[in-house]
PDB file of C-alpha atoms in Angstrom:
ATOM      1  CA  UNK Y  17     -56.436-100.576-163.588  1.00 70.00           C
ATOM      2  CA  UNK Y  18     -55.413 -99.379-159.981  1.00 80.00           C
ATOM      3  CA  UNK Y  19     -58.328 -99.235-158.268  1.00 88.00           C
ATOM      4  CA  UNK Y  20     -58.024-101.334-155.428  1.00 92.00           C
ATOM      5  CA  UNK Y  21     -60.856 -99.730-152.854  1.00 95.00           C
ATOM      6  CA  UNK Y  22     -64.497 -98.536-153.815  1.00 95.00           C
ATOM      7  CA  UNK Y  23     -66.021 -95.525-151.559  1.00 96.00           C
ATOM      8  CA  UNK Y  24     -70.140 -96.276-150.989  1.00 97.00           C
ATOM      9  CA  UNK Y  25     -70.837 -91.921-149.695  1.00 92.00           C
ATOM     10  CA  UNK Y  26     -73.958 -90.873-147.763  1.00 93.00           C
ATOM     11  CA  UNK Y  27     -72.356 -87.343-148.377  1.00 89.00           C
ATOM     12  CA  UNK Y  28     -75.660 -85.785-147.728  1.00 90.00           C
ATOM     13  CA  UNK Y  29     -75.923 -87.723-144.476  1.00 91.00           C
ATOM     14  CA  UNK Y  30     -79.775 -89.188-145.236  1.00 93.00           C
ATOM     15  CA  UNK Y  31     -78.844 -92.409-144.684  1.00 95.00           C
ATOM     16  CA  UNK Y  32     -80.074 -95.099-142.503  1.00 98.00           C
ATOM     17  CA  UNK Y  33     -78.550 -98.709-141.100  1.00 98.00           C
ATOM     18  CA  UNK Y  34     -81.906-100.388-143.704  1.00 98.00           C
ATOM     19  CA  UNK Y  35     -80.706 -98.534-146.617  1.00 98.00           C
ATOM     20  CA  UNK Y  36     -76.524 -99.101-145.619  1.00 98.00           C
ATOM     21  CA  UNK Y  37     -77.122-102.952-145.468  1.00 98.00           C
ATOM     22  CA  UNK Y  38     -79.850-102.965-149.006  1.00 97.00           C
ATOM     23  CA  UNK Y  39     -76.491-100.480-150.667  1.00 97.00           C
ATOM     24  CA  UNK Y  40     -73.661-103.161-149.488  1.00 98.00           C
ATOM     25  CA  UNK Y  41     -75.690-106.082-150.375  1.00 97.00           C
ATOM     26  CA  UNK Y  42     -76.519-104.694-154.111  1.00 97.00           C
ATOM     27  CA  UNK Y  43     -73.001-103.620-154.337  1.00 97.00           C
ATOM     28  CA  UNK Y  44     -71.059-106.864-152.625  1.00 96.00           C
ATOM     29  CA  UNK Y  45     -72.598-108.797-156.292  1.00 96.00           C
ATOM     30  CA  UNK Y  46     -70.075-106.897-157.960  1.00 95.00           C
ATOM     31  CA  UNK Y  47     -67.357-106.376-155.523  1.00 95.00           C
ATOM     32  CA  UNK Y  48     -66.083-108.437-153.111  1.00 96.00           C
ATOM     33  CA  UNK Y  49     -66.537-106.454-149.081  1.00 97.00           C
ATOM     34  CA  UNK Y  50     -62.519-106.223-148.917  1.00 96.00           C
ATOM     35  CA  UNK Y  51     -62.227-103.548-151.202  1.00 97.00           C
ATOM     36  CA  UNK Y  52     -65.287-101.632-150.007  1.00 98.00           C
ATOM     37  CA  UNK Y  53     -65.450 -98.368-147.869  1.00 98.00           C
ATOM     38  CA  UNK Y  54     -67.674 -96.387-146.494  1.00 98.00           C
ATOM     39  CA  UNK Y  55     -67.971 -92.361-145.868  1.00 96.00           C
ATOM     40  CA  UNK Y  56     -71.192 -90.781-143.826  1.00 95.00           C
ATOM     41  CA  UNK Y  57     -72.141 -87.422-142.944  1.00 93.00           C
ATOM     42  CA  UNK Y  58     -74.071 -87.399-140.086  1.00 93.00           C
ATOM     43  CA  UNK Y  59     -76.867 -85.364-140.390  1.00 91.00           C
ATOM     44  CA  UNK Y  60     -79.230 -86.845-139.097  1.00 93.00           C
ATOM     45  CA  UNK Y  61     -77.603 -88.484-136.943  1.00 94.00           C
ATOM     46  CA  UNK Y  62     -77.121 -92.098-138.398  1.00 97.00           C
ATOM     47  CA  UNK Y  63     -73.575 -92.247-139.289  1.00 97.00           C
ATOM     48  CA  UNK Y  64     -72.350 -94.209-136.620  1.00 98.00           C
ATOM     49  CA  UNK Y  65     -75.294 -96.823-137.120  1.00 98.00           C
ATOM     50  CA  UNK Y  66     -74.260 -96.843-140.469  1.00 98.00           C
ATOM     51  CA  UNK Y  67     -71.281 -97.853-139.202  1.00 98.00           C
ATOM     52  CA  UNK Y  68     -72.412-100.069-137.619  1.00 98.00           C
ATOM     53  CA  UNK Y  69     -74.773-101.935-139.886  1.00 98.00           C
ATOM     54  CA  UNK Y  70     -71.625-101.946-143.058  1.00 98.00           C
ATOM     55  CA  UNK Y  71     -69.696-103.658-139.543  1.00 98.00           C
ATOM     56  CA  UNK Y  72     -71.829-106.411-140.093  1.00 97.00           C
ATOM     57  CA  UNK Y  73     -71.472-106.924-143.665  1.00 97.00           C
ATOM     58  CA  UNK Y  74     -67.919-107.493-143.453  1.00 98.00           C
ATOM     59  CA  UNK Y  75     -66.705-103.412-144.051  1.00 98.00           C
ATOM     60  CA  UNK Y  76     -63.510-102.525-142.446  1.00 97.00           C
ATOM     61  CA  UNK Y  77     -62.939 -99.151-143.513  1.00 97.00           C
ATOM     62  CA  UNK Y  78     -64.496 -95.747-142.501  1.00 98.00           C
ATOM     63  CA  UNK Y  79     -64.055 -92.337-143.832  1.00 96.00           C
ATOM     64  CA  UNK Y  80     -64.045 -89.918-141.234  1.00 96.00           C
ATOM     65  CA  UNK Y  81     -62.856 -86.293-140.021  1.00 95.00           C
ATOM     66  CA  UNK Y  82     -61.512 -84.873-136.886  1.00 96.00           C
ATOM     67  CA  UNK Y  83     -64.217 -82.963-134.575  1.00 96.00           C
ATOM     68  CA  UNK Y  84     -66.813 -84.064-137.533  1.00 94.00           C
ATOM     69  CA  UNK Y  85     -65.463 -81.072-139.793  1.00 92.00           C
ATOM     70  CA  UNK Y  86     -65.798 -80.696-142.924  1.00 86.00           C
ATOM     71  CA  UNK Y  87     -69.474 -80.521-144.984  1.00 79.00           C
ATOM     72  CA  UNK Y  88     -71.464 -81.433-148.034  1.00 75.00           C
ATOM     73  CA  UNK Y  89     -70.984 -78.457-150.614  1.00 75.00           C
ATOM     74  CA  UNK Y  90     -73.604 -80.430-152.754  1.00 73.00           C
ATOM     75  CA  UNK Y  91     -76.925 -80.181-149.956  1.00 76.00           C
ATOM     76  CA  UNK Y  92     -77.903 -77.039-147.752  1.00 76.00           C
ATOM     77  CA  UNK Y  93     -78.000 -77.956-144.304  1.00 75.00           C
ATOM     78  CA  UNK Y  94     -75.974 -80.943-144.403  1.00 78.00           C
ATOM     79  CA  UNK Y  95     -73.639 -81.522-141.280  1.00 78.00           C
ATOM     80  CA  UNK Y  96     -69.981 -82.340-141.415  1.00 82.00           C
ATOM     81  CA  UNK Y  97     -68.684 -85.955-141.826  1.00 91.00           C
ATOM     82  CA  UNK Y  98     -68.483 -88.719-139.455  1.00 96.00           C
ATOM     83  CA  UNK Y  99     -66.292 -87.354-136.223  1.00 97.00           C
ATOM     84  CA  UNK Y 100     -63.109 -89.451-135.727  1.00 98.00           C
ATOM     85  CA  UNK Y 101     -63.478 -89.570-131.967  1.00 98.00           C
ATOM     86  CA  UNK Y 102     -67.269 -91.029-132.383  1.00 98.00           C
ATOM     87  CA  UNK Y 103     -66.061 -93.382-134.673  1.00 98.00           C
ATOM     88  CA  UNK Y 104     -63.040 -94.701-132.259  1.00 98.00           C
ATOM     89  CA  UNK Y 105     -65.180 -94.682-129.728  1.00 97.00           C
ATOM     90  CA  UNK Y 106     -67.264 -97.037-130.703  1.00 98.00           C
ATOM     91  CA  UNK Y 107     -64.782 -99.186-132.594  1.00 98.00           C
ATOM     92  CA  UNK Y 108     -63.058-100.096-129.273  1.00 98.00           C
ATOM     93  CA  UNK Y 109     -66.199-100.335-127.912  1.00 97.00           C
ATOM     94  CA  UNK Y 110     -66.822-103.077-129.695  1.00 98.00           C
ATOM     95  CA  UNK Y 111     -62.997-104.173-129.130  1.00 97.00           C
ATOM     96  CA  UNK Y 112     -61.961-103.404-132.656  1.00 97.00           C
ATOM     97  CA  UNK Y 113     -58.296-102.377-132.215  1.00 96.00           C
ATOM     98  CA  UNK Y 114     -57.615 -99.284-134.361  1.00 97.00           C
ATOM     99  CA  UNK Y 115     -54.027 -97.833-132.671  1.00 97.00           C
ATOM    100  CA  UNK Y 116     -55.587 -94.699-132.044  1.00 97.00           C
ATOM    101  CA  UNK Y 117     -54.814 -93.306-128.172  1.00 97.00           C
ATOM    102  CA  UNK Y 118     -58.814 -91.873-127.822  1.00 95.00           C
ATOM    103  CA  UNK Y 119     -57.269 -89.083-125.497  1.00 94.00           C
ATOM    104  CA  UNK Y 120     -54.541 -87.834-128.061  1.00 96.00           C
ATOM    105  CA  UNK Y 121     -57.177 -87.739-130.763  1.00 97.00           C
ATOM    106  CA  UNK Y 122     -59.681 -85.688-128.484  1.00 96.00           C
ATOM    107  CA  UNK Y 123     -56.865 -83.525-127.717  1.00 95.00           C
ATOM    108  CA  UNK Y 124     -56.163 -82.367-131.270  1.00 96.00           C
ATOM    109  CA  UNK Y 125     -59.482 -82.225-132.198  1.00 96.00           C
ATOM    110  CA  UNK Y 126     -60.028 -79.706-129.361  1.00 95.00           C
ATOM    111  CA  UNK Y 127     -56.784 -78.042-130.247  1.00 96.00           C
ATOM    112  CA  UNK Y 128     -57.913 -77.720-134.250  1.00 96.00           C
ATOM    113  CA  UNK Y 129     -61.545 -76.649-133.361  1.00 96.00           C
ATOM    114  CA  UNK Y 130     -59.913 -73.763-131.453  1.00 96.00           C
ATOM    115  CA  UNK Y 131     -58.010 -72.936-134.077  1.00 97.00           C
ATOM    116  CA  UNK Y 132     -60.973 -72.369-136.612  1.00 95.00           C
ATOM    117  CA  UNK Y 133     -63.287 -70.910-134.306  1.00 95.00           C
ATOM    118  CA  UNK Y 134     -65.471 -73.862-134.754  1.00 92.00           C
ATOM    119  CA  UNK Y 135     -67.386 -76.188-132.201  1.00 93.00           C
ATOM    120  CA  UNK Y 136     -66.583 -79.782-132.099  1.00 94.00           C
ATOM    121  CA  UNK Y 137     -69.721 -82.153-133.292  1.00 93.00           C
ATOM    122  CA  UNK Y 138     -67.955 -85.173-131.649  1.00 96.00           C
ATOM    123  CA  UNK Y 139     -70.525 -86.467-128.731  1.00 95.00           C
ATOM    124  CA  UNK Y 140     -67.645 -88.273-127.814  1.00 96.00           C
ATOM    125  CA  UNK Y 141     -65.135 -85.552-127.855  1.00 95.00           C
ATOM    126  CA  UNK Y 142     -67.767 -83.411-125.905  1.00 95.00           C
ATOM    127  CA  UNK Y 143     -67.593 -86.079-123.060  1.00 95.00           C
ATOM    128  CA  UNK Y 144     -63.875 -86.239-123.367  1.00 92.00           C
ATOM    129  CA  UNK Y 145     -63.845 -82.492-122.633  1.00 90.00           C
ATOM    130  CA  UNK Y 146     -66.236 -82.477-119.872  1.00 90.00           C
ATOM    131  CA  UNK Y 147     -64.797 -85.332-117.766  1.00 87.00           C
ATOM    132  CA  UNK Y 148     -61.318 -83.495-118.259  1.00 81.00           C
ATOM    133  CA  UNK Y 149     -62.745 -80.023-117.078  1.00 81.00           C
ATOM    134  CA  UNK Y 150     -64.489 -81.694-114.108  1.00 82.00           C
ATOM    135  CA  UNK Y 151     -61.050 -83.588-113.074  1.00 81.00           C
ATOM    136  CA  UNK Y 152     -59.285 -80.246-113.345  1.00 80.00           C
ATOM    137  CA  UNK Y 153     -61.474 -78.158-111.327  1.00 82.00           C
ATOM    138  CA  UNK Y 154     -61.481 -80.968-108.159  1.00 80.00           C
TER     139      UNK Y 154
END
């Protein structure tokens, strides 16, 4: 019918790596891991050991925004979705290749956050910004 890719969303961000892994395992009876994604808010801070854990089962691709905008119009209080930078941070951490120059990608995120008035919620973006104000001011 066209549908080549199913979604598992933590858009409220309460998930944790136990309940990712018990979710893909339910789920991978029905569908086969190649046509599974993921999308996590983070907060509470899990969605990069989400991640992480759906790594493990075999899940190759991640939702994800720039800075970590964007929000859950469906909880109160729930942060913004998994920030790019975090999430290509750790990927070639783990020497995943993903094509994605880190530094370009902090860049606009900084540039777009400016823009809207808006602070990143990428830790690594935050870094990124840091270590470049501390090399400019030397």
């Amino acid at each position: 019918m066209g549908c080549d890719e199913i979604s598992l969303g933590d858009t409220i961000g309460v998930g944790t790596p136990g309940a990712t892994l018990t979710m893909i395992d339910a789920v991978e009876r029905r569908v086969p891991v190649p046509a599974l994604a993921c999308h996590f808010h983070d907060t509470y801070g899990q969605a990069l050991a989400n991640v992480y854990a759906a790594l493990q089962r075999g899940v190759s691709v991640f939702d994800s925004s720039v800075a970590g905008l964007g929000g859950c119009p469906y909880a109160a209080g729930a942060s913004g979705n998994l920030a790019t930078e975090d999430l290509v941070y750790l990927l070639h951490g783990l020497g995943i290749g993903t094509g994605v120059d880190l530094d370009r990608l902090a860049q606009a995120g900084e540039f777009i956050c400016g823009q809207l008035g808006k602070p990143t919620r990428s830790r690594a973006a935050q870094a990124w910004s840091a270590k470049r104000l501390a090399a400019s001011l030397r």
